mmCIF file of C-alpha atoms (C1' of nucleotides) in Angstrom:
data_model
loop_
_atom_site.group_PDB
_atom_site.id
_atom_site.type_symbol
_atom_site.label_atom_id
_atom_site.label_comp_id
_atom_site.label_asym_id
_atom_site.label_seq_id
_atom_site.Cartn_x
_atom_site.Cartn_y
_atom_site.Cartn_z
ATOM 1 C CA MET A 1 -1.374 4.242 -19.554
ATOM 2 C CA ARG A 2 0.964 2.768 -16.936
ATOM 3 C CA ILE A 3 -0.536 2.962 -13.416
ATOM 4 C CA ALA A 4 1.708 2.005 -10.532
ATOM 5 C CA THR A 5 1.466 1.679 -6.782
ATOM 6 C CA TRP A 6 4.167 1.621 -4.153
ATOM 7 C CA ASN A 7 4.284 1.704 -0.373
ATOM 8 C CA VAL A 8 7.591 3.481 0.129
ATOM 9 C CA ASN A 9 7.760 3.354 3.873
ATOM 10 C CA SER A 10 8.833 6.994 4.224
ATOM 11 C CA LEU A 11 9.268 9.079 1.191
ATOM 12 C CA LYS A 12 12.005 11.083 2.925
ATOM 13 C CA ALA A 13 14.052 7.910 3.311
ATOM 14 C CA ARG A 14 13.092 6.584 -0.123
ATOM 15 C CA LEU A 15 13.147 9.662 -2.395
ATOM 16 C CA GLY A 16 16.307 8.551 -4.142
ATOM 17 C CA ARG A 17 14.982 5.103 -4.722
ATOM 18 C CA VAL A 18 11.614 6.566 -5.955
ATOM 19 C CA GLU A 19 13.425 8.896 -8.361
ATOM 20 C CA GLU A 20 15.526 6.053 -9.684
ATOM 21 C CA TRP A 21 12.471 3.824 -10.236
ATOM 22 C CA ILE A 22 10.393 6.578 -11.949
ATOM 23 C CA GLY A 23 13.413 7.088 -14.147
ATOM 24 C CA TYR A 24 13.288 3.682 -15.670
ATOM 25 C CA ALA A 25 9.693 2.556 -15.108
ATOM 26 C CA ARG A 26 8.272 5.891 -16.257
ATOM 27 C CA PRO A 27 4.776 5.254 -14.885
ATOM 28 C CA ASP A 28 2.081 7.723 -16.139
ATOM 29 C CA VAL A 29 0.467 7.557 -12.682
ATOM 30 C CA LEU A 30 2.209 6.556 -9.449
ATOM 31 C CA CYS A 31 0.306 6.040 -6.267
ATOM 32 C CA LEU A 32 2.399 6.199 -3.069
ATOM 33 C CA GLN A 33 1.584 5.089 0.427
ATOM 34 C CA GLU A 34 3.257 5.574 3.803
ATOM 35 C CA THR A 35 5.042 8.818 2.778
ATOM 36 C CA LYS A 36 5.185 9.649 6.533
ATOM 37 C CA LEU A 37 5.163 13.294 5.526
ATOM 38 C CA ALA A 38 3.171 16.378 6.300
ATOM 39 C CA ASP A 39 1.975 18.074 3.147
ATOM 40 C CA GLU A 40 4.383 20.993 3.481
ATOM 41 C CA ALA A 41 7.323 18.440 3.557
ATOM 42 C CA PHE A 42 6.441 16.753 0.337
ATOM 43 C CA PRO A 43 9.375 16.971 -2.067
ATOM 44 C CA GLY A 44 7.353 18.687 -4.750
ATOM 45 C CA LEU A 45 10.300 20.206 -6.629
ATOM 46 C CA ALA A 46 11.982 16.878 -7.085
ATOM 47 C CA ILE A 47 8.784 15.324 -8.391
ATOM 48 C CA GLU A 48 8.028 18.151 -10.714
ATOM 49 C CA GLN A 49 11.491 18.029 -12.034
ATOM 50 C CA LEU A 50 10.709 14.502 -13.260
ATOM 51 C CA GLY A 51 7.709 15.799 -15.069
ATOM 52 C CA TYR A 52 4.878 14.946 -12.636
ATOM 53 C CA GLU A 53 2.186 16.810 -11.052
ATOM 54 C CA TRP A 54 1.350 15.617 -7.667
ATOM 55 C CA ALA A 55 -1.276 15.668 -4.807
ATOM 56 C CA HIS A 56 -0.372 14.511 -1.227
ATOM 57 C CA HIS A 57 -2.293 14.015 1.979
ATOM 58 C CA GLY A 58 -0.425 13.326 5.178
ATOM 59 C CA ASP A 59 -0.053 14.178 8.828
ATOM 60 C CA GLY A 60 3.738 14.012 9.095
ATOM 61 C CA ARG A 61 4.177 11.051 11.388
ATOM 62 C CA TRP A 62 2.470 7.940 9.970
ATOM 63 C CA ASN A 63 0.355 7.156 6.920
ATOM 64 C CA GLY A 64 0.535 9.697 4.087
ATOM 65 C CA VAL A 65 -0.702 8.932 0.534
ATOM 66 C CA ALA A 66 0.113 10.635 -2.765
ATOM 67 C CA ILE A 67 -0.704 10.570 -6.415
ATOM 68 C CA LEU A 68 1.924 11.539 -9.060
ATOM 69 C CA SER A 69 0.789 11.990 -12.535
ATOM 70 C CA ARG A 70 2.222 13.061 -15.913
ATOM 71 C CA VAL A 71 -1.139 12.730 -17.721
ATOM 72 C CA GLY A 72 -2.946 15.441 -15.799
ATOM 73 C CA LEU A 73 -4.118 15.714 -12.166
ATOM 74 C CA ALA A 74 -7.526 17.230 -11.391
ATOM 75 C CA ASP A 75 -10.476 16.943 -9.029
ATOM 76 C CA VAL A 76 -8.397 15.941 -6.012
ATOM 77 C CA VAL A 77 -10.339 14.499 -3.079
ATOM 78 C CA THR A 78 -8.479 13.698 0.196
ATOM 79 C CA GLY A 79 -9.814 11.006 2.393
ATOM 80 C CA PHE A 80 -13.394 9.927 1.714
ATOM 81 C CA ASP A 81 -15.187 13.227 1.753
ATOM 82 C CA ASP A 82 -18.000 11.567 3.665
ATOM 83 C CA GLY A 83 -18.406 14.110 6.455
ATOM 84 C CA ARG A 84 -16.759 12.040 9.088
ATOM 85 C CA ASP A 85 -13.907 13.457 11.116
ATOM 86 C CA ASP A 86 -11.095 10.973 11.522
ATOM 87 C CA GLU A 87 -7.680 12.360 10.524
ATOM 88 C CA ALA A 88 -5.870 9.041 10.856
ATOM 89 C CA ALA A 89 -8.393 7.461 8.319
ATOM 90 C CA GLU A 90 -8.301 10.514 6.088
ATOM 91 C CA THR A 91 -4.536 10.405 5.582
ATOM 92 C CA ARG A 92 -4.934 6.946 4.021
ATOM 93 C CA ALA A 93 -6.735 7.813 0.890
ATOM 94 C CA ILE A 94 -6.510 10.300 -1.875
ATOM 95 C CA THR A 95 -8.203 10.428 -5.235
ATOM 96 C CA ALA A 96 -7.695 12.437 -8.434
ATOM 97 C CA ASN A 97 -8.643 12.378 -12.081
ATOM 98 C CA CYS A 98 -5.561 11.459 -14.089
ATOM 99 C CA GLY A 99 -6.006 11.680 -17.868
ATOM 100 C CA GLY A 100 -9.697 10.687 -17.614
ATOM 101 C CA VAL A 101 -9.251 7.871 -15.076
ATOM 102 C CA GLN A 102 -10.347 8.312 -11.539
ATOM 103 C CA VAL A 103 -7.318 7.096 -9.508
ATOM 104 C CA THR A 104 -7.410 6.417 -5.730
ATOM 105 C CA SER A 105 -4.364 5.719 -3.721
ATOM 106 C CA VAL A 106 -5.173 3.769 -0.484
ATOM 107 C CA TYR A 107 -3.260 2.760 2.541
ATOM 108 C CA VAL A 108 -5.694 0.320 4.242
ATOM 109 C CA PRO A 109 -5.139 0.054 8.004
ATOM 110 C CA ASN A 110 -3.033 -2.864 9.205
ATOM 111 C CA GLY A 111 -5.461 -4.100 11.870
ATOM 112 C CA ARG A 112 -2.716 -5.274 14.263
ATOM 113 C CA SER A 113 -4.591 -8.297 15.521
ATOM 114 C CA LEU A 114 -7.985 -9.843 15.270
ATOM 115 C CA ASP A 115 -8.886 -8.886 18.865
ATOM 116 C CA HIS A 116 -7.586 -5.315 18.602
ATOM 117 C CA GLU A 117 -9.887 -2.366 18.154
ATOM 118 C CA MET A 118 -7.772 -1.332 15.227
ATOM 119 C CA TYR A 119 -8.952 -4.433 13.451
ATOM 120 C CA GLN A 120 -12.564 -3.196 13.782
ATOM 121 C CA TRP A 121 -11.410 0.142 12.557
ATOM 122 C CA LYS A 122 -9.897 -1.552 9.489
ATOM 123 C CA LEU A 123 -13.124 -3.231 8.608
ATOM 124 C CA GLU A 124 -15.000 0.074 9.022
ATOM 125 C CA TRP A 125 -12.365 1.819 6.864
ATOM 126 C CA LEU A 126 -12.906 -0.763 4.137
ATOM 127 C CA ASP A 127 -16.658 -0.151 4.384
ATOM 128 C CA ARG A 128 -16.057 3.521 3.958
ATOM 129 C CA LEU A 129 -13.818 2.846 0.928
ATOM 130 C CA HIS A 130 -16.542 0.727 -0.660
ATOM 131 C CA ALA A 131 -19.098 3.472 -0.059
ATOM 132 C CA PHE A 132 -16.705 5.972 -1.624
ATOM 133 C CA VAL A 133 -16.181 3.892 -4.656
ATOM 134 C CA ASP A 134 -19.966 3.315 -5.066
ATOM 135 C CA ARG A 135 -20.569 7.036 -4.674
ATOM 136 C CA THR A 136 -17.946 8.319 -7.059
ATOM 137 C CA THR A 137 -17.971 5.821 -9.977
ATOM 138 C CA THR A 138 -19.623 2.815 -11.512
ATOM 139 C CA PRO A 139 -18.352 -0.488 -12.928
ATOM 140 C CA ASP A 140 -18.854 1.023 -16.326
ATOM 141 C CA GLY A 141 -16.688 4.154 -15.385
ATOM 142 C CA LYS A 142 -12.924 4.465 -15.716
ATOM 143 C CA ALA A 143 -11.631 4.137 -12.173
ATOM 144 C CA VAL A 144 -8.736 2.444 -10.467
ATOM 145 C CA VAL A 145 -8.264 1.855 -6.695
ATOM 146 C CA CYS A 146 -4.632 0.896 -5.936
ATOM 147 C CA GLY A 147 -2.398 0.654 -2.894
ATOM 148 C CA ASP A 148 -1.432 -1.228 0.151
ATOM 149 C CA PHE A 149 -4.561 -3.126 1.027
ATOM 150 C CA ASN A 150 -3.006 -5.019 3.940
ATOM 151 C CA ILE A 151 -5.151 -7.957 2.761
ATOM 152 C CA ALA A 152 -3.809 -11.041 0.867
ATOM 153 C CA PRO A 153 -6.849 -11.841 -1.368
ATOM 154 C CA THR A 154 -6.399 -15.643 -1.204
ATOM 155 C CA ASP A 155 -4.105 -18.180 0.438
ATOM 156 C CA ARG A 156 -2.170 -18.259 -2.833
ATOM 157 C CA ASP A 157 -1.016 -14.761 -1.989
ATOM 158 C CA VAL A 158 0.663 -15.780 1.251
ATOM 159 C CA TYR A 159 3.941 -17.705 1.660
ATOM 160 C CA SER A 160 2.583 -19.771 4.483
ATOM 161 C CA PRO A 161 -1.164 -19.859 4.977
ATOM 162 C CA LYS A 162 -0.789 -22.146 7.911
ATOM 163 C CA SER A 163 1.366 -19.749 9.906
ATOM 164 C CA PHE A 164 -1.121 -16.953 9.326
ATOM 165 C CA VAL A 165 -4.201 -18.652 10.508
ATOM 166 C CA GLY A 166 -5.700 -16.285 13.125
ATOM 167 C CA SER A 167 -3.804 -13.361 11.956
ATOM 168 C CA THR A 168 -4.828 -10.114 10.100
ATOM 169 C CA HIS A 169 -4.401 -9.877 6.303
ATOM 170 C CA VAL A 170 -6.012 -13.280 5.726
ATOM 171 C CA SER A 171 -9.063 -13.227 7.983
ATOM 172 C CA GLU A 172 -12.533 -13.791 6.466
ATOM 173 C CA PRO A 173 -14.070 -10.512 7.375
ATOM 174 C CA GLU A 174 -11.415 -8.343 5.705
ATOM 175 C CA ARG A 175 -11.320 -10.729 2.640
ATOM 176 C CA LYS A 176 -15.102 -10.363 2.429
ATOM 177 C CA ARG A 177 -14.655 -6.618 2.260
ATOM 178 C CA LEU A 178 -12.209 -7.013 -0.658
ATOM 179 C CA ASP A 179 -14.607 -9.515 -2.309
ATOM 180 C CA ALA A 180 -17.383 -7.076 -1.946
ATOM 181 C CA LEU A 181 -15.421 -4.620 -4.089
ATOM 182 C CA ILE A 182 -14.825 -7.241 -6.660
ATOM 183 C CA GLU A 183 -18.527 -8.215 -6.649
ATOM 184 C CA TRP A 184 -19.431 -4.531 -7.040
ATOM 185 C CA GLY A 185 -17.453 -4.490 -10.290
ATOM 186 C CA MET A 186 -13.714 -4.199 -9.676
ATOM 187 C CA VAL A 187 -11.012 -6.527 -11.030
ATOM 188 C CA ASP A 188 -7.740 -7.534 -9.310
ATOM 189 C CA ALA A 189 -5.815 -6.541 -12.453
ATOM 190 C CA PHE A 190 -2.486 -8.145 -11.437
ATOM 191 C CA ARG A 191 -4.006 -11.611 -10.606
ATOM 192 C CA GLU A 192 -5.989 -11.463 -13.850
ATOM 193 C CA GLN A 193 -2.586 -11.416 -15.687
ATOM 194 C CA TYR A 194 -1.233 -14.350 -13.686
ATOM 195 C CA PRO A 195 -4.185 -16.548 -12.828
ATOM 196 C CA ASP A 196 -2.100 -19.647 -11.900
ATOM 197 C CA ALA A 197 1.199 -18.307 -10.652
ATOM 198 C CA ASP A 198 2.325 -18.722 -7.026
ATOM 199 C CA ARG A 199 4.890 -16.700 -5.058
ATOM 200 C CA LEU A 200 4.134 -13.437 -6.614
ATOM 201 C CA TYR A 201 4.395 -11.180 -3.610
ATOM 202 C CA SER A 202 4.602 -7.475 -3.143
ATOM 203 C CA TRP A 203 5.741 -7.258 0.567
ATOM 204 C CA TRP A 204 8.363 -9.059 2.438
ATOM 205 C CA ASP A 205 9.107 -8.422 6.167
ATOM 206 C CA TYR A 206 12.454 -6.727 6.688
ATOM 207 C CA ARG A 207 13.304 -9.211 9.457
ATOM 208 C CA GLY A 208 14.821 -12.611 9.039
ATOM 209 C CA GLY A 209 15.948 -12.108 5.565
ATOM 210 C CA ASN A 210 12.489 -12.905 4.394
ATOM 211 C CA PHE A 211 12.882 -11.295 0.969
ATOM 212 C CA HIS A 212 15.811 -13.463 0.125
ATOM 213 C CA LYS A 213 14.060 -16.604 1.322
ATOM 214 C CA GLY A 214 10.929 -15.690 -0.753
ATOM 215 C CA LEU A 215 8.715 -15.288 2.296
ATOM 216 C CA GLY A 216 6.214 -12.620 1.384
ATOM 217 C CA MET A 217 2.638 -11.713 0.775
ATOM 218 C CA ARG A 218 0.736 -10.112 -2.143
ATOM 219 C CA ILE A 219 -1.043 -7.168 -0.414
ATOM 220 C CA ASP A 220 -0.410 -4.328 -2.816
ATOM 221 C CA LEU A 221 -3.260 -4.420 -5.385
ATOM 222 C CA VAL A 222 -4.475 -2.664 -8.470
ATOM 223 C CA LEU A 223 -8.186 -2.795 -8.659
ATOM 224 C CA VAL A 224 -9.722 -1.621 -11.960
ATOM 225 C CA THR A 225 -13.358 -1.188 -12.940
ATOM 226 C CA LYS A 226 -14.765 -3.882 -15.264
ATOM 227 C CA ALA A 227 -14.759 -1.201 -17.916
ATOM 228 C CA LEU A 228 -11.037 -1.057 -17.775
ATOM 229 C CA ALA A 229 -10.300 -4.766 -17.211
ATOM 230 C CA GLY A 230 -10.229 -5.578 -20.888
ATOM 231 C CA SER A 231 -7.675 -2.881 -21.431
ATOM 232 C CA VAL A 232 -5.037 -4.414 -19.221
ATOM 233 C CA GLU A 233 -2.206 -5.627 -21.424
ATOM 234 C CA PHE A 234 0.567 -6.157 -18.930
ATOM 235 C CA ALA A 235 1.244 -6.203 -15.158
ATOM 236 C CA LEU A 236 4.368 -6.456 -13.137
ATOM 237 C CA MET A 237 5.713 -6.532 -9.532
ATOM 238 C CA ASP A 238 9.121 -5.006 -9.770
ATOM 239 C CA ARG A 239 11.150 -7.218 -7.318
ATOM 240 C CA ASN A 240 14.338 -5.372 -8.376
ATOM 241 C CA ALA A 241 13.077 -2.410 -6.495
ATOM 242 C CA ARG A 242 13.019 -4.496 -3.319
ATOM 243 C CA LYS A 243 16.692 -5.200 -3.643
ATOM 244 C CA GLY A 244 19.940 -3.303 -2.961
ATOM 245 C CA THR A 245 20.544 -0.413 -0.429
ATOM 246 C CA ALA A 246 17.790 0.793 1.790
ATOM 247 C CA PRO A 247 14.787 -0.647 -0.020
ATOM 248 C CA SER A 248 11.151 -0.204 1.099
ATOM 249 C CA ASP A 249 9.674 -3.464 2.395
ATOM 250 C CA HIS A 250 7.278 -3.316 -0.488
ATOM 251 C CA ALA A 251 7.837 -3.713 -4.223
ATOM 252 C CA PRO A 252 6.131 -1.410 -6.733
ATOM 253 C CA VAL A 253 3.317 -2.980 -8.742
ATOM 254 C CA PHE A 254 2.071 -1.527 -12.026
ATOM 255 C CA VAL A 255 -0.428 -2.347 -14.785
ATOM 256 C CA ASP A 256 -0.498 -1.110 -18.374
ATOM 257 C CA LEU A 257 -3.809 -0.006 -19.757
ATOM 258 C CA ALA A 258 -4.350 0.181 -23.513
ATOM 259 C CA ILE A 259 -6.149 3.474 -23.257
ATOM 260 C CA ALA A 260 -5.248 6.913 -24.654
ATOM 261 C "C1'" DA B 1 14.323 -17.967 21.130
ATOM 262 C "C1'" DT B 2 7.760 -14.259 22.617
ATOM 263 C "C1'" DG B 3 12.868 -13.033 18.875
ATOM 264 C "C1'" DG B 4 13.741 -10.445 14.254
ATOM 265 C "C1'" DT B 5 14.328 -4.953 10.966
ATOM 266 C "C1'" DA B 6 13.159 -0.378 9.665
ATOM 267 C "C1'" DG B 7 11.538 4.601 10.281
ATOM 268 C "C1'" DC B 8 10.630 8.328 13.198
ATOM 269 C "C1'" DG B 9 12.663 10.753 16.733
ATOM 270 C "C1'" DC B 10 14.594 10.442 21.119
ATOM 271 C "C1'" DT B 11 10.740 6.970 23.977
ATOM 272 C "C1'" DG B 12 8.327 3.694 22.418
ATOM 273 C "C1'" DC B 13 5.092 3.226 18.752
ATOM 274 C "C1'" DT B 14 3.905 1.381 14.161
ATOM 275 C "C1'" DA B 15 4.395 -2.009 10.794
#
DNA sequence: ATGGTAGCGCTGCTA
């Protein structure tokens, strides 16, 4: 089972690129973030024509997450279903059962800056995600949480750790939230496949020609439960999808699981 | 040099 994640930075602007990528990567499950669409504007026909069922949750301006699946799509949960009312938070997570695997597509808040209230909101959001995972599965269960975490797990995942000191994406509190998910029983599937490799990034700022200079960060992650970690046979960051005309600023990331 | 690019949508916000 090939499970992919891609922050597309507007599905309306990126539909052609997404269709093209699905055409050759043929993921079984594709998690999207930053669709920037309302549910009624989701291009369902185009996706269905490619052989996928889909579930989307968005407010139309910012955020917006989706799950596309050609191995079944059931038990859809939007947001965290924890009784709290925060639309901006809810449009950043969606979960579905895809072929027996509980898949969650997440768009973790950016945080803006360490002294901004949005940073505190980011940390709270990560705590809610942790609670959701703990409530809905176990390390022995088949579950995947993938998406744009807006966190670089370690300094190895940042092109210039020095220049990011004091910034979001690398701060200790947010990394501790990610570590807590790992300690709970999730595995960073991509890093497991490339334990010693540097410069494997998934996002490059549009500005300054950063992509072509190799200046990026690895912030798009595929976390799988320990039960699934042994089934990971391959993982890839598709840099080609970051090239060419009108790319997203993120590359798609996928892992192949040796399960039925 | 407090910049730069992209998307949304029409002004400035978000990333």
